[in-house]
Amino acid sequence: MKVLLLEDDLALSDILNDYLVDKGYEVTLCTKGEDALENLIESIYDFAILDVNTPTMSGLDVLKYIRNDYKSQTPIIIITAYQDTKHLKTAFELGSDDYIKKPFDLEELEQRINKLCRYFSLGKIDEMKIDDNISFLPSESLVIINGKKIRVAQKEKEILKYFITHSNRVISSDELLQNIWQYDEQPTDATIRVYIKNLREILGKEKIETIRGIGYKFEQK
């Protein structure tokens, strides 16, 4: 999995980078908020770890920009040396998914990451249940309907996985663009509609509702 780490404390960034690499993650290490923001805009990451107190642009500023301006739903863990609840409240209001106060043990970070992976179904997932008769195996790009296996294309797989992990809420086309496509390869709305059409043909039209002028809603029991 791809991880972005924003941490300007060189000693701590080395420790966290080594830990994440040892765990098998592909890490992009940033010491400046501007670099972290640029990477999060231009590339796709499974999750990011952002330090609050970084030079020029803080981790909270990065979080604010990617959530509000770029509609990115990349899972975010905020880390900070601040012990007050003001920064914690601000982080969650801006869209942080978790929050760790320094100093912390690597064991705590591991548990936070594991929780994030479970919640967002990150990494290799053996099976994602859509309903009683339909399952999805992302690692094999397979939808299984009443025992019948149907292979889906790469982008259809990514869209379906995103729909399942964000089911029963409206997802705009912009949100899909920001979280599935690279910054320099974004498709037209017509292309997205083709992928949605293909998924409907596999799953049934009722599974993906079009919310006119807004986006789509994936229905999951």
Tab-separated table of C-alpha atoms in Angstrom:
chain	number	residue	atom	x	y	z
A	1	MET	CA	0.000	0.000	0.000
A	2	LYS	CA	1.090	3.555	-0.723
A	3	VAL	CA	1.457	5.895	2.247
A	4	LEU	CA	2.310	9.584	2.453
A	5	LEU	CA	4.123	10.692	5.617
A	6	LEU	CA	4.453	14.392	6.505
A	7	GLU	CA	6.873	14.897	9.408
A	8	ASP	CA	9.564	17.597	9.710
A	9	ASP	CA	11.275	16.164	12.804
A	10	LEU	CA	14.107	14.321	11.070
A	11	ALA	CA	14.693	11.818	13.866
A	12	LEU	CA	11.012	10.926	14.129
A	13	SER	CA	10.502	10.865	10.365
A	14	ASP	CA	13.379	8.376	10.029
A	15	ILE	CA	11.864	6.160	12.727
A	16	LEU	CA	8.370	6.268	11.217
A	17	ASN	CA	9.657	5.809	7.672
A	18	ASP	CA	11.749	2.767	8.656
A	19	TYR	CA	8.813	1.304	10.581
A	20	LEU	CA	6.400	1.712	7.666
A	21	VAL	CA	8.865	0.347	5.120
A	22	ASP	CA	9.558	-2.661	7.373
A	23	LYS	CA	5.786	-3.268	7.458
A	24	GLY	CA	5.746	-3.412	3.674
A	25	TYR	CA	4.357	0.035	2.875
A	26	GLU	CA	5.566	2.148	-0.045
A	27	VAL	CA	6.323	5.487	1.646
A	28	THR	CA	6.495	9.009	0.241
A	29	LEU	CA	8.264	11.083	2.911
A	30	CYS	CA	7.670	14.851	3.059
A	31	THR	CA	9.014	17.440	5.486
A	32	LYS	CA	7.015	20.404	4.123
A	33	GLY	CA	3.260	20.749	3.944
A	34	GLU	CA	3.426	22.131	0.396
A	35	ASP	CA	5.195	18.988	-0.818
A	36	ALA	CA	2.673	16.760	0.945
A	37	LEU	CA	-0.240	18.649	-0.621
A	38	GLU	CA	1.280	18.428	-4.093
A	39	ASN	CA	1.825	14.686	-3.760
A	40	LEU	CA	-1.690	14.084	-2.441
A	41	ILE	CA	-3.133	16.023	-5.380
A	42	GLU	CA	-1.024	14.392	-8.083
A	43	SER	CA	-0.855	10.785	-6.826
A	44	ILE	CA	-3.130	8.234	-5.214
A	45	TYR	CA	-2.359	7.013	-1.679
A	46	ASP	CA	-4.079	4.398	0.453
A	47	PHE	CA	-3.707	6.688	3.469
A	48	ALA	CA	-1.606	9.570	4.813
A	49	ILE	CA	-0.048	10.467	8.145
A	50	LEU	CA	0.221	14.240	8.652
A	51	ASP	CA	2.027	16.092	11.428
A	52	VAL	CA	0.210	19.238	12.563
A	53	ASN	CA	3.212	21.442	13.254
A	54	THR	CA	5.189	21.628	9.995
A	55	PRO	CA	6.829	24.738	8.473
A	56	THR	CA	4.889	27.210	6.300
A	57	MET	CA	1.930	24.880	5.727
A	58	SER	CA	0.709	22.735	8.610
A	59	GLY	CA	-0.738	19.275	8.381
A	60	LEU	CA	-4.134	20.770	9.218
A	61	ASP	CA	-3.803	23.157	6.258
A	62	VAL	CA	-2.985	20.194	4.001
A	63	LEU	CA	-6.012	18.326	5.352
A	64	LYS	CA	-8.258	21.361	4.797
A	65	TYR	CA	-7.133	21.811	1.177
A	66	ILE	CA	-7.483	18.183	0.109
A	67	ARG	CA	-10.897	17.809	1.750
A	68	ASN	CA	-12.441	21.141	0.750
A	69	ASP	CA	-10.720	22.136	-2.503
A	70	TYR	CA	-9.902	18.739	-4.010
A	71	LYS	CA	-12.683	16.619	-2.443
A	72	SER	CA	-10.178	13.884	-1.639
A	73	GLN	CA	-11.347	11.185	0.773
A	74	THR	CA	-7.870	9.686	1.300
A	75	PRO	CA	-7.874	8.352	4.895
A	76	ILE	CA	-5.826	10.648	7.150
A	77	ILE	CA	-4.175	10.148	10.539
A	78	ILE	CA	-3.115	13.409	12.219
A	79	ILE	CA	-0.165	13.377	14.656
A	80	THR	CA	0.694	16.276	16.949
A	81	ALA	CA	2.674	17.357	19.980
A	82	TYR	CA	-0.204	19.583	21.109
A	83	GLN	CA	-1.984	18.203	24.150
A	84	ASP	CA	-5.055	20.460	24.038
A	85	THR	CA	-8.430	19.415	22.671
A	86	LYS	CA	-8.700	22.478	20.387
A	87	HIS	CA	-6.401	20.996	17.741
A	88	LEU	CA	-8.051	17.589	18.082
A	89	LYS	CA	-11.480	19.126	17.507
A	90	THR	CA	-10.215	21.131	14.526
A	91	ALA	CA	-8.640	18.029	12.966
A	92	PHE	CA	-11.874	16.045	13.105
A	93	GLU	CA	-13.950	19.000	11.893
A	94	LEU	CA	-11.655	19.255	8.849
A	95	GLY	CA	-12.098	15.557	8.075
A	96	SER	CA	-9.334	13.675	9.866
A	97	ASP	CA	-10.053	9.967	10.344
A	98	ASP	CA	-7.837	9.501	13.410
A	99	TYR	CA	-5.550	11.494	15.715
A	100	ILE	CA	-2.457	10.568	17.741
A	101	LYS	CA	-0.753	12.726	20.362
A	102	LYS	CA	3.023	12.659	20.725
A	103	PRO	CA	4.847	10.936	22.242
A	104	PHE	CA	3.365	7.648	21.063
A	105	ASP	CA	4.586	4.072	20.741
A	106	LEU	CA	4.924	2.421	17.366
A	107	GLU	CA	2.531	-0.223	18.690
A	108	GLU	CA	-0.139	2.466	19.061
A	109	LEU	CA	0.502	3.682	15.517
A	110	GLU	CA	0.218	0.119	14.242
A	111	GLN	CA	-3.150	-0.306	15.938
A	112	ARG	CA	-4.390	2.999	14.515
A	113	ILE	CA	-3.311	1.964	11.020
A	114	ASN	CA	-4.923	-1.463	11.420
A	115	LYS	CA	-8.167	0.212	12.503
A	116	LEU	CA	-8.025	2.520	9.478
A	117	CYS	CA	-7.390	-0.413	7.134
A	118	ARG	CA	-10.330	-2.355	8.563
A	119	TYR	CA	-12.687	0.623	8.375
A	120	PHE	CA	-11.777	1.585	4.808
A	121	SER	CA	-11.104	-1.988	3.633
A	122	LEU	CA	-7.544	-1.110	2.640
A	123	GLY	CA	-4.963	-3.612	1.475
A	124	LYS	CA	-5.666	-7.132	0.288
A	125	ILE	CA	-9.241	-8.045	1.020
A	126	ASP	CA	-10.446	-11.591	0.561
A	127	GLU	CA	-14.123	-10.779	0.234
A	128	MET	CA	-16.461	-7.796	0.371
A	129	LYS	CA	-20.144	-8.676	0.738
A	130	ILE	CA	-22.539	-6.564	-1.327
A	131	ASP	CA	-25.664	-8.502	-0.416
A	132	ASP	CA	-26.689	-12.075	0.334
A	133	ASN	CA	-26.085	-13.179	-3.255
A	134	ILE	CA	-23.265	-10.900	-4.433
A	135	SER	CA	-19.644	-10.780	-3.267
A	136	PHE	CA	-16.634	-8.838	-4.515
A	137	LEU	CA	-13.006	-10.030	-4.431
A	138	PRO	CA	-10.854	-6.935	-5.159
A	139	SER	CA	-7.564	-8.827	-5.079
A	140	GLU	CA	-8.787	-11.004	-7.968
A	141	SER	CA	-10.979	-8.384	-9.714
A	142	LEU	CA	-13.957	-10.726	-9.412
A	143	VAL	CA	-17.639	-10.205	-8.698
A	144	ILE	CA	-19.387	-13.409	-7.639
A	145	ILE	CA	-23.154	-13.557	-8.182
A	146	ASN	CA	-24.904	-16.713	-6.987
A	147	GLY	CA	-21.633	-18.594	-7.425
A	148	LYS	CA	-20.925	-17.252	-10.914
A	149	LYS	CA	-17.608	-15.419	-11.288
A	150	ILE	CA	-17.472	-12.237	-13.376
A	151	ARG	CA	-14.175	-10.455	-13.967
A	152	VAL	CA	-14.177	-6.654	-13.915
A	153	ALA	CA	-11.716	-4.203	-15.469
A	154	GLN	CA	-9.173	-2.319	-13.345
A	155	LYS	CA	-11.027	1.012	-13.114
A	156	GLU	CA	-14.360	-0.716	-12.611
A	157	LYS	CA	-12.766	-2.620	-9.738
A	158	GLU	CA	-11.480	0.600	-8.167
A	159	ILE	CA	-14.822	2.357	-8.569
A	160	LEU	CA	-16.720	-0.593	-7.094
A	161	LYS	CA	-14.340	-0.855	-4.152
A	162	TYR	CA	-14.779	2.875	-3.505
A	163	PHE	CA	-18.553	2.573	-3.746
A	164	ILE	CA	-18.616	-0.324	-1.274
A	165	THR	CA	-16.418	1.445	1.291
A	166	HIS	CA	-18.557	4.592	0.964
A	167	SER	CA	-21.941	2.936	0.477
A	168	ASN	CA	-25.354	4.485	1.100
A	169	ARG	CA	-24.190	8.063	0.616
A	170	VAL	CA	-24.005	10.327	-2.428
A	171	ILE	CA	-20.617	10.328	-4.189
A	172	SER	CA	-19.959	13.063	-6.730
A	173	SER	CA	-18.086	12.572	-9.994
A	174	ASP	CA	-15.427	14.952	-8.653
A	175	GLU	CA	-14.918	12.708	-5.611
A	176	LEU	CA	-14.436	9.691	-7.853
A	177	LEU	CA	-11.962	11.642	-9.987
A	178	GLN	CA	-9.896	12.767	-7.021
A	179	ASN	CA	-9.747	9.361	-5.340
A	180	ILE	CA	-9.387	6.948	-8.254
A	181	TRP	CA	-7.573	8.739	-11.074
A	182	GLN	CA	-4.141	10.323	-11.120
A	183	TYR	CA	-4.117	14.118	-11.435
A	184	ASP	CA	-2.810	14.003	-15.024
A	185	GLU	CA	-5.078	11.220	-16.307
A	186	GLN	CA	-8.544	12.327	-15.290
A	187	PRO	CA	-11.282	11.133	-17.666
A	188	THR	CA	-14.386	12.873	-18.956
A	189	ASP	CA	-17.794	12.493	-17.315
A	190	ALA	CA	-18.797	10.364	-20.312
A	191	THR	CA	-16.005	7.890	-19.547
A	192	ILE	CA	-17.136	7.624	-15.924
A	193	ARG	CA	-20.694	6.978	-17.092
A	194	VAL	CA	-19.435	4.082	-19.221
A	195	TYR	CA	-17.756	2.487	-16.182
A	196	ILE	CA	-20.934	2.984	-14.133
A	197	LYS	CA	-23.012	1.456	-16.955
A	198	ASN	CA	-20.736	-1.613	-17.031
A	199	LEU	CA	-21.037	-2.070	-13.270
A	200	ARG	CA	-24.820	-1.762	-13.457
A	201	GLU	CA	-24.944	-4.465	-16.108
A	202	ILE	CA	-23.056	-6.763	-13.742
A	203	LEU	CA	-24.687	-5.878	-10.415
A	204	GLY	CA	-28.137	-4.752	-11.488
A	205	LYS	CA	-29.334	-1.219	-12.186
A	206	GLU	CA	-30.823	-0.806	-8.730
A	207	LYS	CA	-27.432	-1.059	-7.018
A	208	ILE	CA	-26.105	2.268	-8.335
A	209	GLU	CA	-28.544	5.162	-8.231
A	210	THR	CA	-27.883	8.312	-10.252
A	211	ILE	CA	-28.502	11.469	-8.226
A	212	ARG	CA	-29.146	13.951	-11.013
A	213	GLY	CA	-26.721	16.860	-11.089
A	214	ILE	CA	-24.762	15.520	-8.102
A	215	GLY	CA	-23.368	12.025	-8.590
A	216	TYR	CA	-24.115	8.440	-7.575
A	217	LYS	CA	-25.282	6.454	-4.571
A	218	PHE	CA	-24.324	2.806	-4.094
A	219	GLU	CA	-26.996	0.856	-2.262
A	220	GLN	CA	-25.737	-1.827	0.114
A	221	LYS	CA	-27.697	-3.760	2.715
